Every structure is written in structure tokens, then in C-alpha cells.
Short mmCIF file of C-alpha atoms in Angstrom, two decimals:
data_model
loop_
_atom_site.label_atom_id
_atom_site.label_comp_id
_atom_site.label_asym_id
_atom_site.label_seq_id
_atom_site.Cartn_x
_atom_site.Cartn_y
_atom_site.Cartn_z
CA MET A 175 0.00 0.00 0.00
CA THR A 176 1.43 3.37 -1.00
CA ARG A 177 0.55 6.95 -0.16
CA ASN A 178 -0.35 7.66 -3.79
CA CYS A 179 -3.25 5.17 -3.86
CA LEU A 180 -5.27 7.08 -1.25
CA MET A 181 -8.13 9.30 -2.37
CA PRO A 182 -6.80 12.90 -2.39
CA THR A 183 -9.91 14.23 -0.61
CA PHE A 184 -9.07 12.10 2.44
CA TRP A 185 -5.36 12.90 2.55
CA ALA A 186 -5.73 15.43 5.40
CA GLU A 187 -7.86 13.07 7.50
CA THR A 188 -5.51 10.13 6.93
CA LYS A 189 -2.43 12.16 7.80
CA ALA A 190 -4.09 13.55 10.95
CA LEU A 191 -5.23 10.08 12.04
CA ALA A 192 -1.75 8.61 11.40
CA THR A 193 -0.10 11.39 13.44
CA LEU A 194 -2.51 10.85 16.30
CA LEU A 195 -1.98 7.07 16.26
CA GLU A 196 1.82 7.53 16.25
CA GLN A 197 1.72 9.88 19.23
CA GLN A 198 -0.71 7.83 21.28
CA VAL A 199 0.74 4.36 20.63
CA SER A 200 4.25 5.59 21.49
CA SER A 201 2.97 6.79 24.87
CA MET A 202 1.31 3.47 25.73
CA PRO A 203 3.05 0.84 27.92
CA SER A 204 5.66 -1.12 25.97
CA ASN A 205 3.87 -4.37 26.71
CA PHE A 206 0.13 -4.74 26.26
CA SER A 207 -0.08 -7.49 28.90
CA CYS A 208 -1.21 -4.86 31.42
CA PHE A 209 -4.43 -4.40 29.43
CA GLU A 210 -7.44 -6.67 29.51
CA SER A 211 -8.24 -5.57 25.96
CA VAL A 212 -6.85 -3.30 23.24
CA ARG A 213 -9.04 -2.68 20.25
CA LEU A 214 -8.74 -0.54 17.15
CA ARG A 215 -12.17 -0.02 15.65
CA LEU A 216 -14.25 2.21 13.45
CA SER A 217 -17.98 2.80 13.31
CA PHE A 218 -20.28 4.36 10.71
CA GLY A 219 -23.04 6.87 11.31
CA ASN A 220 -23.77 10.58 11.70
CA PHE A 221 -21.65 13.22 13.43
CA LEU A 222 -24.02 15.76 14.98
CA VAL A 223 -23.47 19.33 16.14
CA LEU A 224 -25.96 20.01 18.92
CA ASN A 225 -27.97 23.22 18.99
CA THR A 226 -26.87 25.31 21.99
CA SER A 227 -28.29 28.70 20.95
CA GLU A 228 -31.11 28.53 23.48
CA VAL A 229 -28.80 28.20 26.48
CA LEU A 230 -26.11 30.68 25.38
CA PRO A 231 -26.31 34.44 25.92
CA GLU A 232 -26.54 36.51 22.75
CA THR A 233 -23.11 38.05 23.40
CA GLN A 234 -21.31 34.69 23.69
CA THR A 235 -19.15 33.71 20.71
CA THR A 236 -18.80 30.04 19.84
CA LEU A 237 -16.50 28.17 17.49
CA SER A 238 -17.50 28.24 13.86
CA ILE A 239 -18.15 24.98 12.02
CA ARG A 240 -14.90 25.52 10.07
CA GLU A 241 -12.94 25.98 13.32
CA LEU A 242 -14.58 22.88 14.73
CA HIS A 243 -13.50 20.85 11.69
CA GLU A 244 -9.96 22.21 11.89
CA SER A 245 -9.71 21.31 15.57
CA MET A 246 -10.95 17.79 14.76
CA LEU A 247 -8.14 17.34 12.23
CA LYS A 248 -5.56 18.86 14.57
CA CYS A 249 -5.82 16.58 17.55
CA GLY A 250 -8.92 14.44 17.98
CA GLN A 251 -8.92 13.03 21.50
CA ARG A 252 -5.70 12.19 23.37
CA ARG A 253 -5.39 10.17 26.54
CA LYS A 254 -2.40 10.56 28.86
CA ASN A 255 -3.26 8.07 31.59
CA TRP A 256 -3.51 4.36 30.91
CA GLN A 257 -3.93 3.31 34.53
CA ARG A 258 -6.51 4.61 36.94
CA ALA A 259 -7.01 3.90 40.62
CA ASP A 260 -10.27 2.51 41.96
CA PRO A 261 -12.78 5.04 43.24
CA GLN A 262 -12.13 5.58 46.94
CA TYR A 263 -14.56 4.98 49.77
CA ASN A 264 -15.54 7.75 52.12
CA GLU A 265 -13.50 7.13 55.27
CA GLN A 266 -16.50 7.42 57.57
CA GLU A 267 -18.54 5.01 55.51
CA LYS A 268 -15.66 2.53 55.54
CA HIS A 269 -16.17 2.00 59.27
CA ASP A 270 -19.94 2.52 59.26
CA PRO A 271 -21.30 1.13 55.97
CA ILE A 272 -24.89 1.86 55.12
CA VAL A 273 -26.74 -1.41 54.72
CA SER A 274 -30.27 -1.84 53.47
CA GLU A 275 -32.20 -4.82 54.76
CA GLU A 276 -33.50 -5.41 51.27
CA SER A 277 -30.16 -5.24 49.43
CA GLU A 278 -27.40 -6.95 51.38
CA ASN A 279 -26.21 -8.86 48.33
CA ILE A 280 -26.48 -5.86 45.99
CA GLU A 281 -24.41 -3.21 47.74
CA THR A 282 -23.07 -2.77 51.26
CA LYS A 283 -21.06 0.42 50.95
CA LYS A 284 -21.76 3.83 49.45
CA MET A 285 -19.34 5.45 47.07
CA ASP A 286 -17.93 8.93 47.50
CA SER A 287 -19.09 10.19 44.12
CA GLY A 288 -16.81 12.31 42.04
CA TYR A 289 -13.48 11.11 43.47
CA LEU A 290 -11.45 8.63 41.48
CA GLY A 291 -8.33 8.47 43.63
CA GLU A 292 -4.78 9.20 42.53
CA ALA A 293 -3.72 7.75 39.19
CA LYS A 294 -0.08 6.71 39.15
CA ASN A 295 0.85 8.84 36.19
CA ARG A 296 -1.66 11.66 36.45
CA CYS A 297 -0.20 14.98 35.35
CA LYS A 298 -0.87 18.12 37.38
CA ARG A 299 -3.00 20.64 35.63
CA LYS A 300 -1.06 23.58 34.36
CA GLU A 301 -2.14 27.00 35.52
CA ASN A 302 -3.84 29.04 32.86
CA LYS A 303 -1.54 31.97 32.18
CA ARG A 304 -4.15 33.71 30.08
CA LYS A 305 -6.97 33.98 32.55
CA ASN A 306 -8.04 37.32 31.21
CA THR A 307 -8.01 36.19 27.58
CA LYS A 308 -11.43 35.71 26.04
CA LYS A 309 -11.92 32.21 24.74
CA LYS A 310 -14.59 30.99 22.40
CA THR A 311 -17.06 28.54 23.83
CA GLY A 312 -16.82 25.03 22.43
CA ILE A 313 -19.64 23.35 20.54
CA SER A 314 -21.38 20.25 21.86
CA THR A 315 -21.22 17.31 19.48
CA SER A 316 -22.31 13.70 19.36
CA PHE A 317 -21.84 10.66 17.13
CA VAL A 318 -24.82 8.42 16.34
CA PRO A 319 -23.53 5.05 15.03
CA THR A 320 -26.55 4.09 12.91
CA PHE A 321 -28.73 5.17 9.97
CA ASP A 322 -32.39 6.10 9.57
CA HIS A 323 -33.85 2.85 8.23
CA ASP A 324 -36.19 0.13 9.38
CA ALA A 325 -34.04 -1.99 11.71
CA GLY A 326 -34.77 -5.32 10.00
CA LYS A 327 -34.05 -3.98 6.51
CA LEU A 328 -30.88 -2.19 7.63
CA PHE A 329 -29.61 -5.36 9.32
CA SER A 330 -29.97 -7.25 6.01
CA MET A 331 -28.40 -4.47 3.92
CA LEU A 332 -25.31 -4.27 6.13
CA GLN A 333 -24.79 -8.04 5.84
CA ILE A 334 -24.87 -7.77 2.05
CA ALA A 335 -22.43 -4.84 2.14
CA LEU A 336 -19.85 -6.75 4.20
CA GLU A 337 -20.01 -9.86 2.03
CA SER A 338 -19.63 -7.70 -1.12
CA VAL A 339 -16.17 -6.47 0.00
CA GLY A 340 -14.74 -9.87 0.92
CA TYR A 341 -15.95 -10.56 4.46
CA SER A 342 -17.06 -14.10 5.32
CA LEU A 343 -19.82 -14.90 7.78
CA ALA A 344 -18.35 -16.69 10.79
CA SER A 345 -19.95 -19.18 13.11
CA LYS A 346 -19.18 -19.10 16.83
CA THR A 347 -16.96 -22.21 16.56
CA LYS A 348 -15.16 -20.93 13.46
CA THR A 349 -14.54 -17.52 15.05
CA SER A 350 -13.08 -19.00 18.23
CA LYS A 351 -10.83 -21.43 16.31
CA HIS A 352 -9.71 -18.79 13.82
CA MET A 353 -8.84 -16.30 16.57
CA LYS A 354 -6.79 -18.88 18.49
CA GLU A 355 -4.85 -19.83 15.35
CA TRP A 356 -4.33 -16.18 14.47
CA ASP A 357 -3.07 -15.39 17.97
CA ARG A 358 -0.68 -18.35 17.91
CA ASN A 359 0.72 -17.68 14.42
CA PHE A 360 0.94 -13.91 14.23
CA CYS A 361 0.45 -12.10 17.51
CA SER A 362 3.19 -10.67 19.72
CA SER A 363 2.75 -9.20 23.20
CA ASN A 364 1.99 -5.88 21.49
CA ALA A 365 -0.92 -7.16 19.43
CA THR A 366 -4.34 -5.64 19.71
CA LYS A 367 -6.68 -7.95 21.58
CA CYS A 368 -10.37 -8.03 22.32
CA CYS A 369 -11.55 -9.68 25.52
CA LYS A 370 -14.97 -10.50 24.03
CA ILE A 371 -15.05 -11.93 20.53
CA TYR A 372 -18.09 -14.09 20.04
CA SER A 373 -20.67 -14.66 17.37
CA ASP A 374 -24.15 -16.12 17.44
CA ASN A 375 -25.37 -16.28 13.90
CA THR A 376 -28.53 -18.11 14.97
CA GLU A 377 -30.10 -16.44 17.97
CA ASN A 378 -31.28 -18.85 20.63
CA GLU A 379 -35.05 -18.63 20.85
CA ASN A 380 -34.88 -19.21 24.61
CA SER A 381 -32.25 -16.62 25.56
CA PHE A 382 -30.73 -13.25 24.67
CA PHE A 383 -27.71 -11.16 25.63
CA TYR A 384 -27.91 -7.82 27.40
CA SER A 385 -25.53 -5.38 29.10
CA VAL A 386 -25.99 -3.04 32.04
CA SER A 387 -23.81 0.03 32.62
CA VAL A 388 -23.43 1.31 36.19
CA ALA A 389 -21.78 4.61 37.22
CA LEU A 390 -19.85 4.10 40.45
CA SER A 391 -18.73 7.71 40.52
CA ARG A 392 -18.43 10.63 38.14
CA GLY A 393 -16.61 9.39 35.05
CA TYR A 394 -16.15 5.78 36.19
CA GLU A 395 -18.46 3.19 34.66
CA ILE A 396 -18.66 -0.58 35.00
CA ASN A 397 -20.33 -2.74 32.33
CA GLY A 398 -21.81 -6.13 33.08
CA ASP A 399 -22.78 -8.67 30.40
CA PHE A 400 -25.60 -11.13 31.05
CA VAL A 401 -27.58 -13.88 29.34
CA ASN A 402 -31.28 -13.99 30.08
CA ASN A 403 -32.83 -17.46 29.79
CA LEU A 404 -36.52 -17.15 29.00
CA GLU A 405 -37.20 -20.61 30.43
CA LYS A 406 -35.80 -19.77 33.88
CA SER A 407 -37.03 -17.30 36.47
CA ASN A 408 -33.78 -16.84 38.39
CA ILE A 409 -31.80 -13.57 38.32
CA PRO A 410 -28.98 -13.80 35.71
CA ILE A 411 -25.32 -13.76 36.83
CA ALA A 412 -22.79 -11.68 34.88
CA PHE A 413 -20.49 -13.74 32.65
CA HIS A 414 -18.21 -10.75 32.05
CA ILE A 415 -17.62 -7.49 33.96
CA SER A 416 -15.26 -4.74 32.80
CA GLU A 417 -14.66 -1.02 33.03
CA ARG A 418 -15.90 1.24 30.25
CA TYR A 419 -13.49 1.45 27.32
CA LEU A 420 -11.00 4.33 27.57
CA ASN A 421 -10.35 6.16 24.30
CA TRP A 422 -6.70 6.78 23.45
CA VAL A 423 -7.82 7.98 20.03
CA SER A 424 -11.27 9.27 19.10
CA PHE A 425 -11.12 10.70 15.59
CA THR A 426 -13.98 11.59 13.24
CA ALA A 427 -13.77 11.81 9.44
CA LEU A 428 -16.70 13.74 8.01
CA GLY A 429 -18.24 12.02 5.02
CA ASN A 430 -20.80 13.99 3.03
CA SER A 431 -18.85 17.23 3.21
CA HIS A 432 -16.29 15.91 0.70
CA HIS A 433 -18.58 15.42 -2.29
CA ASN A 434 -21.57 17.17 -3.79
CA SER A 435 -22.51 14.15 -5.90
CA SER A 436 -25.01 11.90 -4.16
CA HIS A 437 -23.46 8.78 -5.70
CA LEU A 438 -20.16 9.66 -4.00
CA SER A 439 -21.62 10.54 -0.61
CA LEU A 440 -20.09 8.79 2.37
CA PRO A 441 -21.20 8.42 6.00
CA ASP A 442 -19.32 9.98 8.86
CA ILE A 443 -16.73 7.60 10.29
CA ARG A 444 -15.36 7.48 13.82
CA PHE A 445 -12.00 5.81 14.53
CA ARG A 446 -11.14 4.71 18.06
CA LEU A 447 -8.19 3.11 19.83
CA GLN A 448 -9.57 1.79 23.10
CA THR A 449 -8.28 -0.10 26.13
CA THR A 450 -9.55 -1.61 29.34
CA ILE A 451 -7.58 -2.83 32.35
CA PRO A 452 -8.68 -5.63 34.70
CA ILE A 453 -10.86 -4.34 37.52
CA SER A 454 -10.65 -5.35 41.16
CA ASP A 455 -13.08 -7.64 42.95
CA ASN A 456 -13.96 -4.63 45.07
CA LEU A 457 -15.31 -2.76 42.04
CA ARG A 458 -17.21 -5.82 40.84
CA LYS A 459 -18.96 -6.04 44.20
CA CYS A 460 -19.72 -2.32 44.22
CA ALA A 461 -21.38 -2.50 40.82
CA PHE A 462 -23.21 -5.84 40.92
CA GLY A 463 -22.92 -7.18 44.47
CA HIS A 464 -21.01 -10.15 45.86
CA GLU A 465 -22.70 -12.60 43.50
CA SER A 466 -22.50 -10.42 40.34
CA LEU A 467 -26.27 -10.46 39.95
CA SER A 468 -28.16 -8.47 37.35
CA PRO A 469 -29.97 -5.39 38.71
CA VAL A 470 -32.83 -6.05 36.26
CA ILE A 471 -34.99 -9.00 35.33
CA TRP A 472 -37.13 -9.45 32.22
CA LYS A 473 -40.89 -9.93 32.31
CA GLU A 474 -43.07 -11.10 29.44
CA SER A 475 -45.49 -8.28 28.63
CA ASN A 476 -47.66 -10.15 26.14
CA THR A 477 -48.51 -13.79 26.84
CA SER A 478 -51.23 -14.10 24.18
CA HIS A 479 -48.77 -14.93 21.38
CA THR A 480 -48.43 -18.60 20.51
CA LYS A 481 -44.77 -18.01 19.56
CA ARG A 482 -42.53 -16.04 21.88
CA SER A 483 -40.74 -12.97 20.57
CA ILE A 484 -37.79 -11.17 22.12
CA PHE A 485 -39.76 -7.92 21.79
CA ASP A 486 -42.39 -9.22 24.26
CA TRP A 487 -39.92 -9.07 27.15
CA LYS A 488 -39.51 -5.85 29.12
CA PRO A 489 -36.95 -5.05 31.85
CA GLU A 490 -37.72 -4.07 35.41
CA PHE A 491 -35.50 -3.58 38.43
CA VAL A 492 -35.26 -6.49 40.86
CA ARG A 493 -37.33 -5.97 43.99
CA ASN A 494 -34.40 -5.66 46.42
CA PHE A 495 -32.47 -3.14 44.28
CA ARG A 496 -32.53 0.22 46.09
CA LYS A 497 -33.92 3.33 44.40
CA GLY A 498 -30.69 5.15 45.18
CA ASP A 499 -28.75 2.51 43.27
CA GLN A 500 -31.24 2.59 40.39
CA THR A 501 -30.11 6.14 39.57
CA LYS A 502 -26.57 4.82 39.01
CA VAL A 503 -27.69 2.62 36.11
CA LEU A 504 -26.90 4.58 32.95
CA TYR A 505 -28.43 2.29 30.34
CA ILE A 506 -29.52 -1.25 29.52
CA ARG A 507 -28.52 -2.57 26.11
CA ARG A 508 -30.28 -5.67 24.78
CA ARG A 509 -28.89 -7.49 21.77
CA VAL A 510 -31.68 -8.52 19.42
CA MET A 511 -29.37 -10.09 16.83
CA HIS A 512 -25.65 -10.15 16.10
CA LEU A 513 -23.60 -11.37 13.13
CA GLN A 514 -19.83 -11.45 12.83
CA PHE A 515 -17.71 -11.47 9.65
CA LEU A 516 -13.98 -12.12 9.18
CA LYS A 517 -11.41 -10.90 6.65
CA GLU A 518 -7.68 -11.49 6.93
CA ILE A 519 -5.02 -9.23 5.39
CA GLU A 520 -1.48 -10.55 4.99
CA GLU A 521 1.59 -8.49 5.82
CA THR A 522 2.78 -6.13 3.08
CA GLU A 523 5.92 -4.06 2.58
CA HIS A 524 4.21 -0.89 3.74
CA LEU A 525 1.85 -2.30 6.37
CA ARG A 526 4.43 -4.56 8.10
CA THR A 527 1.75 -6.36 10.10
CA ASN A 528 -0.90 -9.01 9.67
CA ILE A 529 -4.41 -7.71 10.14
CA LEU A 530 -7.55 -9.63 10.96
CA SER A 531 -10.53 -7.42 10.24
CA VAL A 532 -13.71 -8.32 12.12
CA GLY A 533 -17.02 -6.87 10.96
CA ASN A 534 -19.89 -6.76 13.47
CA VAL A 535 -23.52 -6.10 12.59
CA THR A 536 -25.57 -5.69 15.76
CA TRP A 537 -29.27 -5.02 16.19
CA VAL A 538 -29.86 -3.59 19.66
CA GLN A 539 -32.46 -2.00 21.88
CA GLU A 540 -31.21 0.57 24.41
CA TYR A 541 -33.08 1.71 27.49
CA GLN A 542 -31.62 5.12 28.31
CA LYS A 543 -31.96 7.76 31.00
CA LYS A 544 -34.68 10.38 30.72
CA ASN A 545 -34.93 13.14 33.33
CA SER A 546 -32.38 11.45 35.63
CA SER A 547 -34.23 8.10 35.68
CA LEU A 548 -34.02 5.11 33.38
CA ASN A 549 -36.85 4.87 30.84
CA LEU A 550 -37.86 1.21 30.85
CA ASP A 551 -40.91 1.69 28.60
CA MET A 552 -39.55 3.15 25.34
CA PRO A 553 -36.28 1.61 24.13
CA LEU A 554 -34.21 3.13 21.34
CA GLU A 555 -33.89 0.60 18.53
CA LYS A 556 -30.93 0.73 16.14
CA VAL A 557 -28.56 -1.35 14.01
CA GLU A 558 -24.81 -0.71 14.26
CA LEU A 559 -21.92 -1.66 11.98
CA THR A 560 -18.37 -1.69 13.33
CA LEU A 561 -15.02 -2.90 12.04
CA GLU A 562 -12.34 -4.08 14.47
CA PHE A 563 -8.75 -4.35 13.27
CA HIS A 564 -6.56 -6.87 15.07
CA CYS A 565 -2.91 -6.06 14.37
CA SER A 566 -0.11 -8.53 15.08
CA ASN A 567 2.18 -5.74 16.36
CA LEU A 568 0.78 -2.26 16.77
CA PHE A 569 4.12 -0.69 17.73
CA GLN A 570 6.02 -1.79 14.61
CA THR A 571 3.22 -1.03 12.16
CA ASP A 572 3.70 2.00 9.92
CA LYS A 573 0.98 4.28 11.24
CA PHE A 574 0.33 6.07 7.95
CA ALA A 575 -0.04 2.75 6.12
CA LEU A 576 -2.37 1.52 8.88
CA ALA A 577 -4.44 4.73 8.81
CA ALA A 578 -4.60 4.58 4.99
CA TYR A 579 -5.70 0.93 5.07
CA MET A 580 -8.46 1.66 7.59
CA MET A 581 -9.60 4.70 5.61
CA GLN A 582 -9.68 2.76 2.34
CA GLU A 583 -11.52 -0.14 3.99
CA ALA A 584 -14.07 2.35 5.33
CA ILE A 585 -14.50 3.91 1.86
CA ARG A 586 -14.90 0.50 0.17
CA LEU A 587 -17.47 -0.61 2.71
CA SER A 588 -19.30 2.71 2.49
CA ASP A 589 -19.58 2.33 -1.28
CA SER A 590 -20.87 -1.22 -0.78
CA MET A 591 -23.45 -0.01 1.77
CA ARG A 592 -24.68 2.62 -0.66
CA SER A 593 -25.03 -0.02 -3.39
CA ALA A 594 -27.01 -2.19 -0.94
CA GLY A 595 -29.49 0.65 -0.43
CA VAL A 596 -28.28 2.33 2.75
CA ILE A 597 -28.97 6.10 2.74
CA PHE A 598 -26.44 8.33 4.52
CA GLY A 599 -27.02 11.63 6.22
CA LYS A 600 -30.79 11.47 6.17
CA ASN A 601 -31.04 12.94 9.65
CA ARG A 602 -28.63 15.83 9.08
#
């Protein structure tokens, strides 16, 4: 892969992404064994600038859209700390824990919210030498990793798009075997790794996966993954618990702004380099209790159907889960259907690494917060497409060649999605 084969309109984005990857990877620990997972991924969707005019005074100047775009190309998001201490308990509550008679196995200690403890390599904030200098207010933004289509149709179109650019549908057994062989043949200690690679191409009619995110303190989230068996009435136990992914790189390439022709339009693309570190048993207990039990159970809302549907099951908090702890639950994410696709790229002169590209098409329902409480009645339904790039040695890889490969793969897949009928930017 050479620099000349990249589309000229994406040269600035590719160069900025490569520079950011080079800076961030070089500042990471020299051995990835300290991480539970390291993943390099991209997602497709819509980058949104949120309207803040109603809450800003008329005299307040904000960044222009051009300045926002320039700042995105300049730095993206950079993380300095790879290790973070557990949130600390309030000293008084250490000796006198607050215990509810109804929730002994859910939580026995309160957290001192907002304090994360001292990170080992946390840098002191520099004093602002220009306190009197007027600064422009930033603009709130968001990234929505989906498109405005019927969920079932979009799920089918994204499958077709992946297969059209060389991805092969993988079964759970094939994925596990392929990953083990790939790890054994190609991966060094500096390879990217994902702690959860699984595929269920045929959803079990009697069970489904869901995740619960709990905020232990400001900025510190714990995610628990569960399997709900529709034939059993017991509370599910988490099969995996981890901290929220930390972004070393969060970079957005704007799609539709590059071309006026509709047949060349592209979606917005977000690139991320993310890590997690193993969490302590103490944090596991704080989030999900001593037995790692789910804070929600699923009840069948419509029993008149002769054939059960996943959409007939609604979540509700378990009876002994305190209202104070319910406010810590940020969202519940139920997986309706998930397909995984594999594509392997051999080492080249420019890339200098083997890459296993994993495509994930996931149909989910999310129960999100509304007015400080979780809305368990109206889930947000969406279909997401992500690509994960597993590199055999991230340190030795030429970062421009890697950024160019990811950008080209995103462009190829975007073109395939458009051919399959996916419409980009409809909600802009």
C-alpha cells in the first residue's frame, strides 16, 4: 500500500489520524499485557453538532463549524493516563457502611461520588496563564452510530455490504478457532486484543444477551454482560464485567462534506483506539454485588402470542435493588441479533503487520436515561456496523499505512453499503 493510492480528498484526515496514532501508541506501555483488551475499531453513522443557541447568551461567541472541523483534524482526543485507581470509599462510611435490609447482596457500601483516587501517572493541571483572555465557547457534538432505516431492513443491507467487499460470515466455533490460530501464528505481546469476541449467527429462541452500565462515581463506569434465559425465572449472573473502554484515540472523518454528488456521498466515520484494564473484585462487588447479579430482570409483557418474541420481554429492576442505586444505572442494552464477519489481510511491505478485520452487525435496543431516571418503557432501537482491526504488532506497524488501510476499507465498505441501499445523512 502506498501513499499515492489514497483518495486525495481524504489525505488530510488520513495524515491527521496517522499522526494521532503515532503519538498515542508511542505513549502506551511497551507491553500490552497490562491491558485486559486493546481494540482498534471504526464505526459508521452521523456526526451531529448540537444546537446550543437557546442556552447561550446573545453576546457569547462560539466556534464556527470551520474551526470545529480544523480542531478535529488537529488533535482528535488524546489520553495521557492508561492506569486509573479505583474510586475511593468515604472514610467514615468505611467504618460505618450503610446497609439496606433489602439489598445486602447488591451493595453494602456507598461510594464517594466524584473522586477517582490518585492515578499513578496523572499529570498536574497547568495554571492558565491567560486567565483574562477571552476564549470561544466550544460546541457540543455527538456521534450516532446508525442510519435512519427500518431496523430489520438495515440489518440485512449491512450483511450484504460486508459480504460484497470480501468478508465471510463466521460461526461461533469458526470464530473461536480462527482467533486462536491467528493469535498463535501472528500475535506478539503488542498485538491488539479483544476480551470479548463471540458470534451467534442463529439467535437462541430461549435466551438473549444484554448489558448493564453502572456509574460508580463521576466518570467511572462498569459494564456487566448477562444472558437472560426465557425458560428460567432466576436472576442472571454476569459472565463478564469490565470497566468502560477508555479512548486513546477518538477521531472523526466527516463524510458527506467531501462530495456534492449523491453517488459519492459517504457516511461519517469514527476511529477509536480503546483499552480496558482488569478491575478489582472490590469494584465488581460495588457494581453488581457479591454474587454479580443483574440489577434487572425481564418480564413477558404479552402472553397471548403462541410463539414467543424477544420484543415481548420488558426489563424491570429487581425488587431488592434500592432506588438510590437505580439512579446509578446509565443504560440497559439488549442485543436482538448479532452477526460477525472475518477478513484477513497478509503483511505487506508498507503495512508490516498481519491484520484480521472483524465486521460486526448488531441489532440492539437501548433503554436510556430520561430526566435522571431510566426509561424502561420506550427503548431506542438501532442497528450498528463496526469494524475491528486486530494487528499482530501495533508498535512496529507504519501508522500512515495503517491509517490509509483503515480509511480505504471504510470507503470501500461505504460504497458497498450505498449499493445495498443504505442512505447516509438522512437525519442531518
